[in-house]
Short mmCIF file of C-alpha atoms and ligand atoms in Angstrom, two decimals:
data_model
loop_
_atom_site.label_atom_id
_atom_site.label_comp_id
_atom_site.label_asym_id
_atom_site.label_seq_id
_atom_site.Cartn_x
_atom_site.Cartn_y
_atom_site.Cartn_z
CA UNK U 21 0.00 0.00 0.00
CA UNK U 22 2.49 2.37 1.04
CA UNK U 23 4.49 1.46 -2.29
CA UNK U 24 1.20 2.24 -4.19
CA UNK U 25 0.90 5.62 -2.86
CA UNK U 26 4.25 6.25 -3.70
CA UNK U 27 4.26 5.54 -6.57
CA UNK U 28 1.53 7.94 -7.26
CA UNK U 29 3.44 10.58 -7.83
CA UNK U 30 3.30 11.95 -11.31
CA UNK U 31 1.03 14.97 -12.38
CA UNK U 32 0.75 14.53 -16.43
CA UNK U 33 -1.50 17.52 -18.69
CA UNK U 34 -3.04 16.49 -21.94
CA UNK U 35 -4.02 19.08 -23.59
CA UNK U 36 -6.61 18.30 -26.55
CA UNK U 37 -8.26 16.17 -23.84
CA UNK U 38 -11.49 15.70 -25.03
CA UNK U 39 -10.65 15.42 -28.50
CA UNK U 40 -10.97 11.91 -30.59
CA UNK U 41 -7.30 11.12 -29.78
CA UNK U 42 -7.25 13.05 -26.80
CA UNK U 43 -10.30 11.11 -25.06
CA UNK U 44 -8.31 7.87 -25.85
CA UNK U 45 -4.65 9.24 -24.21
CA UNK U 46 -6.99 10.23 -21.07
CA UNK U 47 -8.33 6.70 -20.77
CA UNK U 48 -5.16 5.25 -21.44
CA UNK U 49 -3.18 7.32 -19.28
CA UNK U 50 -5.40 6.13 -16.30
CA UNK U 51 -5.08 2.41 -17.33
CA UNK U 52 -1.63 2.25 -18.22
CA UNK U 53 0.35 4.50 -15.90
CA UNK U 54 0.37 3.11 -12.41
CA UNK U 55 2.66 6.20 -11.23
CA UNK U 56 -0.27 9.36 -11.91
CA UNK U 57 -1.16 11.29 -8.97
CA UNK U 58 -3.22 13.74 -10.83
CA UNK U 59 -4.11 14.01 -13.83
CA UNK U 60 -4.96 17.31 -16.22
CA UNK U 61 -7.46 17.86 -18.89
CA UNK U 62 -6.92 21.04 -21.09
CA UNK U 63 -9.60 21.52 -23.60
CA UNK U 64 -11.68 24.04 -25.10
CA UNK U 65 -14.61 22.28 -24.37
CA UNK U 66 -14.55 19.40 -21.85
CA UNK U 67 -16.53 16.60 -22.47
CA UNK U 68 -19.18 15.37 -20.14
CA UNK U 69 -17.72 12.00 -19.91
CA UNK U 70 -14.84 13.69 -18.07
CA UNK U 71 -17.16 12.87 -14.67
CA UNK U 72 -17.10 9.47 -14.52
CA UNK U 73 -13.65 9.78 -14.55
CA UNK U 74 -12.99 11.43 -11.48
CA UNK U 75 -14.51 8.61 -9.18
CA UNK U 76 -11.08 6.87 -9.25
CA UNK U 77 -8.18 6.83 -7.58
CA UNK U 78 -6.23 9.63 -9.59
CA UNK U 79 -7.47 13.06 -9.15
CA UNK U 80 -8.84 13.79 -12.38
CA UNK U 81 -8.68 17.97 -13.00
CA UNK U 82 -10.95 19.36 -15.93
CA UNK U 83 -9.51 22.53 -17.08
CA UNK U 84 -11.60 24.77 -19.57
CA UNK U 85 -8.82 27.21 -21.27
CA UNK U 86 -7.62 27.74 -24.69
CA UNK U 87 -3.75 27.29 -25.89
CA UNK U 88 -3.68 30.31 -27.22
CA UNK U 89 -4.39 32.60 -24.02
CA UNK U 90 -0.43 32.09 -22.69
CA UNK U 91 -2.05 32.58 -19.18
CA UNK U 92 -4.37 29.98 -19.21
CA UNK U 93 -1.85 27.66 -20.62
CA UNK U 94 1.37 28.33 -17.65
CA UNK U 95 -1.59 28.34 -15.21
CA UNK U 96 -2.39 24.37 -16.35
CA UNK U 97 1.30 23.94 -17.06
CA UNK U 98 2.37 25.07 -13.59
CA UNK U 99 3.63 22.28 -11.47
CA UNK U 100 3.12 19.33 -14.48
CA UNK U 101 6.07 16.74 -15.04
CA UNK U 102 5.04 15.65 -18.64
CA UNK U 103 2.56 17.61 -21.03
CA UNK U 104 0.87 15.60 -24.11
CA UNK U 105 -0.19 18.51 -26.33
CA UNK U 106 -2.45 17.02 -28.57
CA UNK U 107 -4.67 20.07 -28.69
CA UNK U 108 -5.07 21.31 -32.28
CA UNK U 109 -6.94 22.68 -35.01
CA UNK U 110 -7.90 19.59 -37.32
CA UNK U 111 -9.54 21.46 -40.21
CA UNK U 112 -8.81 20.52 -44.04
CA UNK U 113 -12.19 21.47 -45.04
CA UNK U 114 -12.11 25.10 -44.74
CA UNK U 115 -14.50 25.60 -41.81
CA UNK U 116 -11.60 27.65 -40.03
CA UNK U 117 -9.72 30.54 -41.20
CA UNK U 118 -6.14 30.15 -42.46
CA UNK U 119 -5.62 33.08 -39.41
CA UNK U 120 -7.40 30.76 -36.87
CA UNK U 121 -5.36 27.61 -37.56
CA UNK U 122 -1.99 29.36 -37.68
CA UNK U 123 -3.56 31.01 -34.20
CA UNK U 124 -4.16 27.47 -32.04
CA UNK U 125 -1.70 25.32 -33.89
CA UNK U 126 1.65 27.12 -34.02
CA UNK U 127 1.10 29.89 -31.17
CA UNK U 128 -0.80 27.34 -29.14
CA UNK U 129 2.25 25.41 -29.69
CA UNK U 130 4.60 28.61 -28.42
CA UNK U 131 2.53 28.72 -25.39
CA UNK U 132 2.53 25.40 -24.68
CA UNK U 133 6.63 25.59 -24.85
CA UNK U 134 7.17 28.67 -22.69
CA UNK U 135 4.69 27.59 -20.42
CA UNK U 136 7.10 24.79 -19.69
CA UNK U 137 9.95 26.78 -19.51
CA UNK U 138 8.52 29.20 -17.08
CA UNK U 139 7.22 26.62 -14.75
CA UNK U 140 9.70 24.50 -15.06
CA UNK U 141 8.76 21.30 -16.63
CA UNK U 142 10.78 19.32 -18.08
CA UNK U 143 9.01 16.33 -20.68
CA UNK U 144 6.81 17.75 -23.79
CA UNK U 145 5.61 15.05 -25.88
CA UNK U 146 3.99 16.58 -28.99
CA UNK U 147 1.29 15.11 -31.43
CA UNK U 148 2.28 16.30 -34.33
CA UNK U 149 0.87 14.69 -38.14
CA UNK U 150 2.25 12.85 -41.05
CA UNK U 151 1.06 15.81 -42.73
CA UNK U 152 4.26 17.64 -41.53
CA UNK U 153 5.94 15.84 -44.52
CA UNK U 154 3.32 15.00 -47.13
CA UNK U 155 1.39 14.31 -49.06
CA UNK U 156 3.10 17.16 -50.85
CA UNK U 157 1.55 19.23 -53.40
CA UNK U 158 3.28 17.67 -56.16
CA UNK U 159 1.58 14.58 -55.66
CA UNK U 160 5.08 13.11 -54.94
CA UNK U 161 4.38 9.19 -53.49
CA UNK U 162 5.86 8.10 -49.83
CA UNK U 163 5.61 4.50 -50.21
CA UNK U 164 6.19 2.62 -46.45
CA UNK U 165 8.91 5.35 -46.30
CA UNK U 166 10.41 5.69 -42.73
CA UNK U 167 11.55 9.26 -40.42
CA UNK U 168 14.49 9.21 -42.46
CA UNK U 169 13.15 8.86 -46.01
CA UNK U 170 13.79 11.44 -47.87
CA UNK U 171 10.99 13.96 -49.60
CA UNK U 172 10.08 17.09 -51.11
CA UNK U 173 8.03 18.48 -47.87
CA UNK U 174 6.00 21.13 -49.66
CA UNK U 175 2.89 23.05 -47.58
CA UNK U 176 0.63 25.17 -49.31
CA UNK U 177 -2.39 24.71 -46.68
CA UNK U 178 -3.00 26.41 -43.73
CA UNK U 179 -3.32 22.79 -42.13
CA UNK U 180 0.33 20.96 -42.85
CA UNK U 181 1.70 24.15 -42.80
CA UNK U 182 0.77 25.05 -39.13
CA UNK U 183 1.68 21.12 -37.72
CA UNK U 184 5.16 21.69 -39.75
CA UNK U 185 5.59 24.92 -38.14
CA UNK U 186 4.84 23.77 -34.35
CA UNK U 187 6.75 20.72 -34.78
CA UNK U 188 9.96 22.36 -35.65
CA UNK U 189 9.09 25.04 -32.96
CA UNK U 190 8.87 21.53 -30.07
CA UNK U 191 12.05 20.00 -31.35
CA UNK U 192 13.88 23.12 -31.41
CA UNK U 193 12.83 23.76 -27.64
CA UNK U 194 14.54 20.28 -26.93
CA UNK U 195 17.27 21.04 -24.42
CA UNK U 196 16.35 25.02 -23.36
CA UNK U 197 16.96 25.22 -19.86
CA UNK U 198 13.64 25.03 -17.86
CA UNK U 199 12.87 27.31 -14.57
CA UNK U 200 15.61 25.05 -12.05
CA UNK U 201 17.85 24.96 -14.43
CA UNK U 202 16.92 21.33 -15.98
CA UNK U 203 16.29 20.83 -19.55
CA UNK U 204 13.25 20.52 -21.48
CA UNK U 205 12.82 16.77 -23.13
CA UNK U 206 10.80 17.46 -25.95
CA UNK U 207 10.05 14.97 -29.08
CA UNK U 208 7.06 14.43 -31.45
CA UNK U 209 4.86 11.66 -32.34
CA UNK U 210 3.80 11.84 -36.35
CA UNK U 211 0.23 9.84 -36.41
CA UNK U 212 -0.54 8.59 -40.13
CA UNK U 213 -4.69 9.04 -40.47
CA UNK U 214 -6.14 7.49 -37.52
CA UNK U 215 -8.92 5.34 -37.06
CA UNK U 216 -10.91 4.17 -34.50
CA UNK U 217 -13.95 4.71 -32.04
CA UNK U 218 -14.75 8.50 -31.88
CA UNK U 219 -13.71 9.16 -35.28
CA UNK U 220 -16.13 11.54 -36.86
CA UNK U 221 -14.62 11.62 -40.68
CA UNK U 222 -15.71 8.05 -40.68
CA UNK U 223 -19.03 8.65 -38.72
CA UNK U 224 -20.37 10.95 -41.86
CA UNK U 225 -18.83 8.68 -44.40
CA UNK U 226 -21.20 6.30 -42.70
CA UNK U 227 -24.13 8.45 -42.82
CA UNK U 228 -23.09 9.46 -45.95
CA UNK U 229 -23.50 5.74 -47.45
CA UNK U 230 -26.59 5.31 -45.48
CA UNK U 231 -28.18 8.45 -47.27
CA UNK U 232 -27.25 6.57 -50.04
CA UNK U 233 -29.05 3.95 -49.77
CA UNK U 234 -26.02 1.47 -48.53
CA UNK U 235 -23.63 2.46 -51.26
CA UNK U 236 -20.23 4.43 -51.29
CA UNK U 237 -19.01 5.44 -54.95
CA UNK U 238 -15.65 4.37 -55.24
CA UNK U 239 -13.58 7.77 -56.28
CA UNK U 240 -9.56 6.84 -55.48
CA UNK U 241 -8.13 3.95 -57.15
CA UNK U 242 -7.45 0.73 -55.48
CA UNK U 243 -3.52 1.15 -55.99
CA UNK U 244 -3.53 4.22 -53.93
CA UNK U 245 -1.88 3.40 -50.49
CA UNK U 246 -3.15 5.68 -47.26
CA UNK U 247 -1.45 5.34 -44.11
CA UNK U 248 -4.01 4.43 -41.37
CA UNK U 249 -3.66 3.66 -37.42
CA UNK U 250 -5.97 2.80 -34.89
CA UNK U 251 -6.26 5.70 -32.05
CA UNK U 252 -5.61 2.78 -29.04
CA UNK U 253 -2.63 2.28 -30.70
CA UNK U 254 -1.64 5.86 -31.03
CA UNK U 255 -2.82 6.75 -27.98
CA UNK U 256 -0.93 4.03 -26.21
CA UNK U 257 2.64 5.48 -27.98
CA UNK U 258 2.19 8.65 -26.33
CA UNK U 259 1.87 7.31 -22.73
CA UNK U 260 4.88 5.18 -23.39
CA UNK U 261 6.77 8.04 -24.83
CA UNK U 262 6.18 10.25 -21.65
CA UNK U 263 6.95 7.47 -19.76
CA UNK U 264 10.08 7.03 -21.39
CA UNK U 265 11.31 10.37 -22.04
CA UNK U 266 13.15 10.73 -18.59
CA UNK U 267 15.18 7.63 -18.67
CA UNK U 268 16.13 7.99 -22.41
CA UNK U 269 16.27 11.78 -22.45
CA UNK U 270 19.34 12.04 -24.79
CA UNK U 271 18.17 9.52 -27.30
CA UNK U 272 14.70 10.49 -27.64
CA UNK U 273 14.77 14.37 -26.94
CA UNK U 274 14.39 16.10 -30.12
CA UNK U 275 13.22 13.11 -32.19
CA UNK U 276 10.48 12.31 -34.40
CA UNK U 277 8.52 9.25 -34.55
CA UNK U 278 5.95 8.29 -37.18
CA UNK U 279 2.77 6.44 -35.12
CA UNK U 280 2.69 3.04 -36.73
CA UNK U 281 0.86 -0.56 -36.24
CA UNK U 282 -0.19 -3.78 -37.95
CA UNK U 283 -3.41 -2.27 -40.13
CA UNK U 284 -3.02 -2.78 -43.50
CA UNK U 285 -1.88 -0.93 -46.01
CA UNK U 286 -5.22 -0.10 -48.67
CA UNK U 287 -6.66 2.90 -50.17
CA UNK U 288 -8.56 5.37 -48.05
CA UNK U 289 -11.68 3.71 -49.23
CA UNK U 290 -11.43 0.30 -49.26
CA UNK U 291 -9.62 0.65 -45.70
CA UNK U 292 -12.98 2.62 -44.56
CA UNK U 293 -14.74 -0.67 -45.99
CA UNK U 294 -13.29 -2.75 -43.49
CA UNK U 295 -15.50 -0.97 -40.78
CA UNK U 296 -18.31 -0.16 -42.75
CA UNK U 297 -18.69 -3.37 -44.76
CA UNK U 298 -19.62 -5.29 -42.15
CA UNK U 299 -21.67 -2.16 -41.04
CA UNK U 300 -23.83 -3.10 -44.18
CA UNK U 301 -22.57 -0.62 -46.82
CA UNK U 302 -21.02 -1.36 -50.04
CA UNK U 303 -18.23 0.39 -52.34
CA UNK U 304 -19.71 0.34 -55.53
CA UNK U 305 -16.79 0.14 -58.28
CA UNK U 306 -13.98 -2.13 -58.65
CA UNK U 307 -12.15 1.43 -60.48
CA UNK U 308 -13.41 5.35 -59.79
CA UNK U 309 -16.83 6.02 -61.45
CA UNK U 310 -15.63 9.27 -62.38
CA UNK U 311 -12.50 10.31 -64.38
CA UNK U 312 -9.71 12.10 -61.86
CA UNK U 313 -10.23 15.14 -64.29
CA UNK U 314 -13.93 15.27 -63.04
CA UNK U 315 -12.96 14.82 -59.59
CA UNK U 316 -10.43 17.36 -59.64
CA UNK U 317 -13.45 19.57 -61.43
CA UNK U 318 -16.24 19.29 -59.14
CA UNK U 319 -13.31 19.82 -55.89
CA UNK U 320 -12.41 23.01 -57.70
CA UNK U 321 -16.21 23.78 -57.81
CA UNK U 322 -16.74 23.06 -53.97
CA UNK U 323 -14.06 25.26 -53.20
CA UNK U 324 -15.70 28.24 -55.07
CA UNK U 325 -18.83 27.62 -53.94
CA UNK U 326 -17.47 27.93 -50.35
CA UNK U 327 -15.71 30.89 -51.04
CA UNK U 328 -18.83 32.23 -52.84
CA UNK U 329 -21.32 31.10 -49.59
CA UNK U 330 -19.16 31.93 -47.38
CA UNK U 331 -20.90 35.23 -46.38
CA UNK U 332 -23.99 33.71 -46.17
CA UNK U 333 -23.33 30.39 -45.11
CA UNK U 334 -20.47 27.85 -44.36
CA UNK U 335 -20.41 25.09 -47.03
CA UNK U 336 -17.66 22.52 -46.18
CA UNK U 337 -18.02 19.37 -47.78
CA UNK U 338 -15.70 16.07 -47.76
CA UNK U 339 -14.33 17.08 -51.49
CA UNK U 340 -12.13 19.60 -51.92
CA UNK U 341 -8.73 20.17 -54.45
CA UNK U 342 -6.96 19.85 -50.69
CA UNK U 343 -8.23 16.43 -49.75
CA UNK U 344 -8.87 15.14 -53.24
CA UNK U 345 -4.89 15.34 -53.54
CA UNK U 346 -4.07 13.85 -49.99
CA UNK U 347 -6.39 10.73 -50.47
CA UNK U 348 -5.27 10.24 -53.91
CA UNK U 349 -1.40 10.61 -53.27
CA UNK U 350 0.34 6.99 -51.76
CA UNK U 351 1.31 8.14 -48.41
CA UNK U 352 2.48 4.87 -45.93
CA UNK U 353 5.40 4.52 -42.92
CA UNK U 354 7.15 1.69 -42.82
CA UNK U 355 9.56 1.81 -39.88
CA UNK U 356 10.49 0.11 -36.34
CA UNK U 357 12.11 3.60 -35.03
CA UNK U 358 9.68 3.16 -31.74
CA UNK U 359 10.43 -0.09 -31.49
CA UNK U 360 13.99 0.88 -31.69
CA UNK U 361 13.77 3.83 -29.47
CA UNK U 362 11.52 3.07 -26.00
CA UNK U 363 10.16 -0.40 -27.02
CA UNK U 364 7.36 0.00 -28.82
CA UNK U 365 4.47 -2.57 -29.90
CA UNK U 366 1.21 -2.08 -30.60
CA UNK U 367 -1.08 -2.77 -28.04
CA UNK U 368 -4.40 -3.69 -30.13
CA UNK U 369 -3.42 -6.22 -32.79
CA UNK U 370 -5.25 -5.49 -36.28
CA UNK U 371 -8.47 -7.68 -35.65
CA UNK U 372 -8.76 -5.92 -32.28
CA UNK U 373 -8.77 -2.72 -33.85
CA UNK U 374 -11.07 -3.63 -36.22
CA UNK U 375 -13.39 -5.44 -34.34
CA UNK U 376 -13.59 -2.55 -32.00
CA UNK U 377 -14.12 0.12 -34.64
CA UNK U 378 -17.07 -2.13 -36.21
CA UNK U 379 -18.60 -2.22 -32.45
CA UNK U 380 -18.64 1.63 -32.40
CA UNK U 381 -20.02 1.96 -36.09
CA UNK U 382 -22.27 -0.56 -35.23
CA UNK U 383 -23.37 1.41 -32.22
CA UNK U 384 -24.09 4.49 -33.86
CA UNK U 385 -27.75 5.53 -34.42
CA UNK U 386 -28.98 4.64 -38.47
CA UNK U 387 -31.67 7.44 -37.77
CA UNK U 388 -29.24 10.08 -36.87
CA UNK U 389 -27.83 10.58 -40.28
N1 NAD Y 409 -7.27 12.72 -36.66
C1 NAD Y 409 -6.19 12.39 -37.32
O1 NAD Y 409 -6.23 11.59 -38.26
C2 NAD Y 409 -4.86 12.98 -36.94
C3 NAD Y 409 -3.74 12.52 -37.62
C4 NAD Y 409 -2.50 13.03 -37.29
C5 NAD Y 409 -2.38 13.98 -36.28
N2 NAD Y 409 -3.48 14.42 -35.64
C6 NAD Y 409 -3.29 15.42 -34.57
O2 NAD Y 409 -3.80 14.88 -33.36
C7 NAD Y 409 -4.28 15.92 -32.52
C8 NAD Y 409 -5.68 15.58 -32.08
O3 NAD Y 409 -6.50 15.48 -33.24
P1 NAD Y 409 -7.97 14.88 -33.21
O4 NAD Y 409 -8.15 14.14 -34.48
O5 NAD Y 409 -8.19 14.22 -31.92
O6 NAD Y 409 -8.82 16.22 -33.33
P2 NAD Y 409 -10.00 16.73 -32.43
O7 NAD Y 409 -10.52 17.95 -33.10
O8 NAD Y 409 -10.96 15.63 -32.15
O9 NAD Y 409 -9.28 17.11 -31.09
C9 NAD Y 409 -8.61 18.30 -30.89
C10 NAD Y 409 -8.99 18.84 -29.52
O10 NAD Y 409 -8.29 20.08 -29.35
C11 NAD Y 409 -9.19 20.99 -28.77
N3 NAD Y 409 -8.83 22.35 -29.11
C12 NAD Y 409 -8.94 22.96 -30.32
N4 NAD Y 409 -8.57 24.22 -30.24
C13 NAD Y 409 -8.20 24.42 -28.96
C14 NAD Y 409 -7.74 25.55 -28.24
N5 NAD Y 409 -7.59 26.74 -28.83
N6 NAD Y 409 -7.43 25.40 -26.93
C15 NAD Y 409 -7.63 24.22 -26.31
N7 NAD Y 409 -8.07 23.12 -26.94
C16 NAD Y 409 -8.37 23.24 -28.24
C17 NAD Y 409 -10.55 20.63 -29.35
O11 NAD Y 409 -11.61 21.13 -28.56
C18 NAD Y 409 -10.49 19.13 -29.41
O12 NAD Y 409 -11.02 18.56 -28.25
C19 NAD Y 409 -4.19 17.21 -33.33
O13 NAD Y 409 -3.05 17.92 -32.92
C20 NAD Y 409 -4.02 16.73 -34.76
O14 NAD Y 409 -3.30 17.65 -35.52
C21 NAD Y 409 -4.73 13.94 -35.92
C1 5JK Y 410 -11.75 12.48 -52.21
C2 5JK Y 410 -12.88 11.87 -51.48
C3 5JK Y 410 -13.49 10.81 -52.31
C4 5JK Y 410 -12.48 11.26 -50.17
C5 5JK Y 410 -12.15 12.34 -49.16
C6 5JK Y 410 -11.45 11.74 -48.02
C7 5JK Y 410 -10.73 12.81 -47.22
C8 5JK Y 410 -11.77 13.66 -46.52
C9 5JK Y 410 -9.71 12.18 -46.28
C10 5JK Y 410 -8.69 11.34 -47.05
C11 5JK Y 410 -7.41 11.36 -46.23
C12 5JK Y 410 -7.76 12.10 -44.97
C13 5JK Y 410 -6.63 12.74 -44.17
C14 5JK Y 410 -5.58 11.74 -43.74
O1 5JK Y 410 -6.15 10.55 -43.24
C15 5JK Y 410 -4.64 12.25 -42.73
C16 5JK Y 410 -4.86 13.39 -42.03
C17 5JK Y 410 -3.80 13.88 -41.15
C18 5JK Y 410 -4.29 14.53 -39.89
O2 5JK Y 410 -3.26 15.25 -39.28
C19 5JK Y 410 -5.52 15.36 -40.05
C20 5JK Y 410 -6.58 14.67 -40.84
C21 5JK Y 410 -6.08 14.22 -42.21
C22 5JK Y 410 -5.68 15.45 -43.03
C23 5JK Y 410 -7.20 13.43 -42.93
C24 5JK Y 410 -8.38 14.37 -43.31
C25 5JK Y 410 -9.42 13.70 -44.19
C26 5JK Y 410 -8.81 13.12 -45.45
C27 5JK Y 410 -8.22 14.22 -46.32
#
């Protein structure tokens, strides 16, 4: 007992709490690490699920703020010994302004980092993207490339642009001195698209289909590879990175890791199938039903019609030239770096993954669509 409550000694801050990932490092966090005394949630908007957490025995602190008020960030910082910033702008449909995303994402970032160095803690873990290398605009493929691969990182939207930005902002704060004296252990975690319970891309694609009477229109080609990982999996890396940044402070401080498992590598749509397949829709086309030259066409149109609404009303659908060119661009990791680094393996195999993702489909309400 008395080894217990020692043990319980660590206070950890996510921010991005209640976010799809973020919800998943919570839970995790209070599984997995035995040595939390308290834990933090930073979000914008904290989720009501958040109560049933604080029954247990770590104390379980909500914390309504926003990363970019530097204030309300050192107040959350103050006295942490590990921050998860997974707090972010997620927004490749144009539903935020260019302004706005640069505003959370990179000076969010800055606050996050000075708020450590003012308080004086030492381990940042950071989720960062895949995005922060590609797809690039030139349609360039990454095919099961690792960190060390090399490409043409190009960013022309506000989205890759901002996570390139803040990542290269966290692993240049690796090794400024922190309030004490003691340097800052900083390193980022580069998730491919993940997948998984919570995941609300996926929940309209499903609604989508069901509007549809059962059917998705195939629009990518088979052949195109999309990186995918399930959020247990990602959500277990960061509590093992945080765990392990202390002990292996000079090999993992300013390092990058791509977030990687055993899900297979398939297009962005027939991966979604393997969820929503056995959810009772079906991908109609064995090759796109439209030419890419129509595709590209009616994405151009979406984004004028946005720009054109945009006074009146916000129009943001799936299809735009943005995510037309991400979801038809090969873009898979390949790599055992984590492995390598702090020991690594995924915790949910593939069929656990999957099964668990066609549970929370499953779940979801047919009539909500
Ligand atoms: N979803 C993916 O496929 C994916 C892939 C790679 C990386 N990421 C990264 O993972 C992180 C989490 O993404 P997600 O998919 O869970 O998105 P999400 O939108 O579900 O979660 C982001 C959370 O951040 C919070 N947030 C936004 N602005 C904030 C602010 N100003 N202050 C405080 N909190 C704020 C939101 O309220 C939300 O709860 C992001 O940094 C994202 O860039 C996501
Ligand atoms: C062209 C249509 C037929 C299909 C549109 C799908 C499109 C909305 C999907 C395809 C790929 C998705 C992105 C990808 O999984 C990885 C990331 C990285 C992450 O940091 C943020 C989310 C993002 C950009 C996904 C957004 C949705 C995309 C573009």
């Amino acid at each position: 007992m008395a080894d217990s409550a020692q043990a319980q000694k660590l206070v950890y801050l996510v921010t991005g709490g209640c976010g799809f990932l973020g919800e998943h490092v919570v839970r995790m966090l209070l599984q997995r690490e035995p040595r939390l005394r308290e834990l933090r949630i930073f979000d914008l908007q904290l989720g009501p699920w958040l109560e049933e957490l604080k029954t247990g025995p770590v104390q379980v602190t909500a914390i309504q703020g926003d990363v970019t008020q530097a204030h309300e960030v050192i107040a959350a910082v103050a006295g942490a010994h590990v921050v998860i910033h997974a707090a972010g702008l997620v927004d490749v449909f144009g539903r935020a302004s260019p302004e706005t995303i640069h505003e959370v994402n990179v000076q969010g970032t800055k606050n996050v980092i000075e708020a450590c160095v003012q308080t004086g803690t030492q381990f940042l873990v950071y989720t960062s993207s895949m995005e922060v290398v590609g797809p690039n605009v030139k349609g360039h493929p990454f095919y099961r490339g690792n960190e060390d691969t090399p490409y043409e990182a190009v960013h022309r939207h506000p989205y890759p642009h901002s996570k390139a930005l803040a990542e290269q902002l966290v692993l240049k704060a690796n090794g400024r001195k922190v309030r004490g004296g003691l340097p800052l252990v900083t390193c980022a975690l580069r998730p491919t698209g993940i997948y998984g319970e919570g995941h609300q891309i996926m929940r309209d694609i499903y609604y989508q289909g069901l509007r549809l009477g059962g059917r998705l229109f195939r629009a990518i080609p088979a052949s195109v590879e999309h990186g995918r990982v399930y959020v247990g999996n990602v959500a277990w890396m960061h509590v093992l990175v945080a765990r392990e940044l202390e002990q292996r402070a000079a090999l993992m401080g300013g390092q990058v890791y791509f977030c990687y498992d055993k899900s297979p590598y398939k297009s962005y749509e027939d991966f979604n199938m393997e969820f929503l397949g056995p959810c009772g829709l079906r991908l109609v086309g064995t090759r796109p039903l439209l030419p890419y030259w129509l595709l590209m066409l009616l994405a151009a149109l979406n984004a004028l019609l946005q720009w054109l609404l945009r006074p009146l009303l916000l129009y943001a659908p799936l299809l735009n030239p943005y995510t037309l060119a991400v979801a038809n661009t090969t873009f898979t990791v390949s790599t055992n770096k984590a492995q390598r680094h702090f020991g690594y393996e995924p915790l949910f195999s593939w069929e656990d993954s999957r099964t668990r993702t066609i549970r929370w489909v499953q779940a979801m309400d047919g009539s909500a669509q």
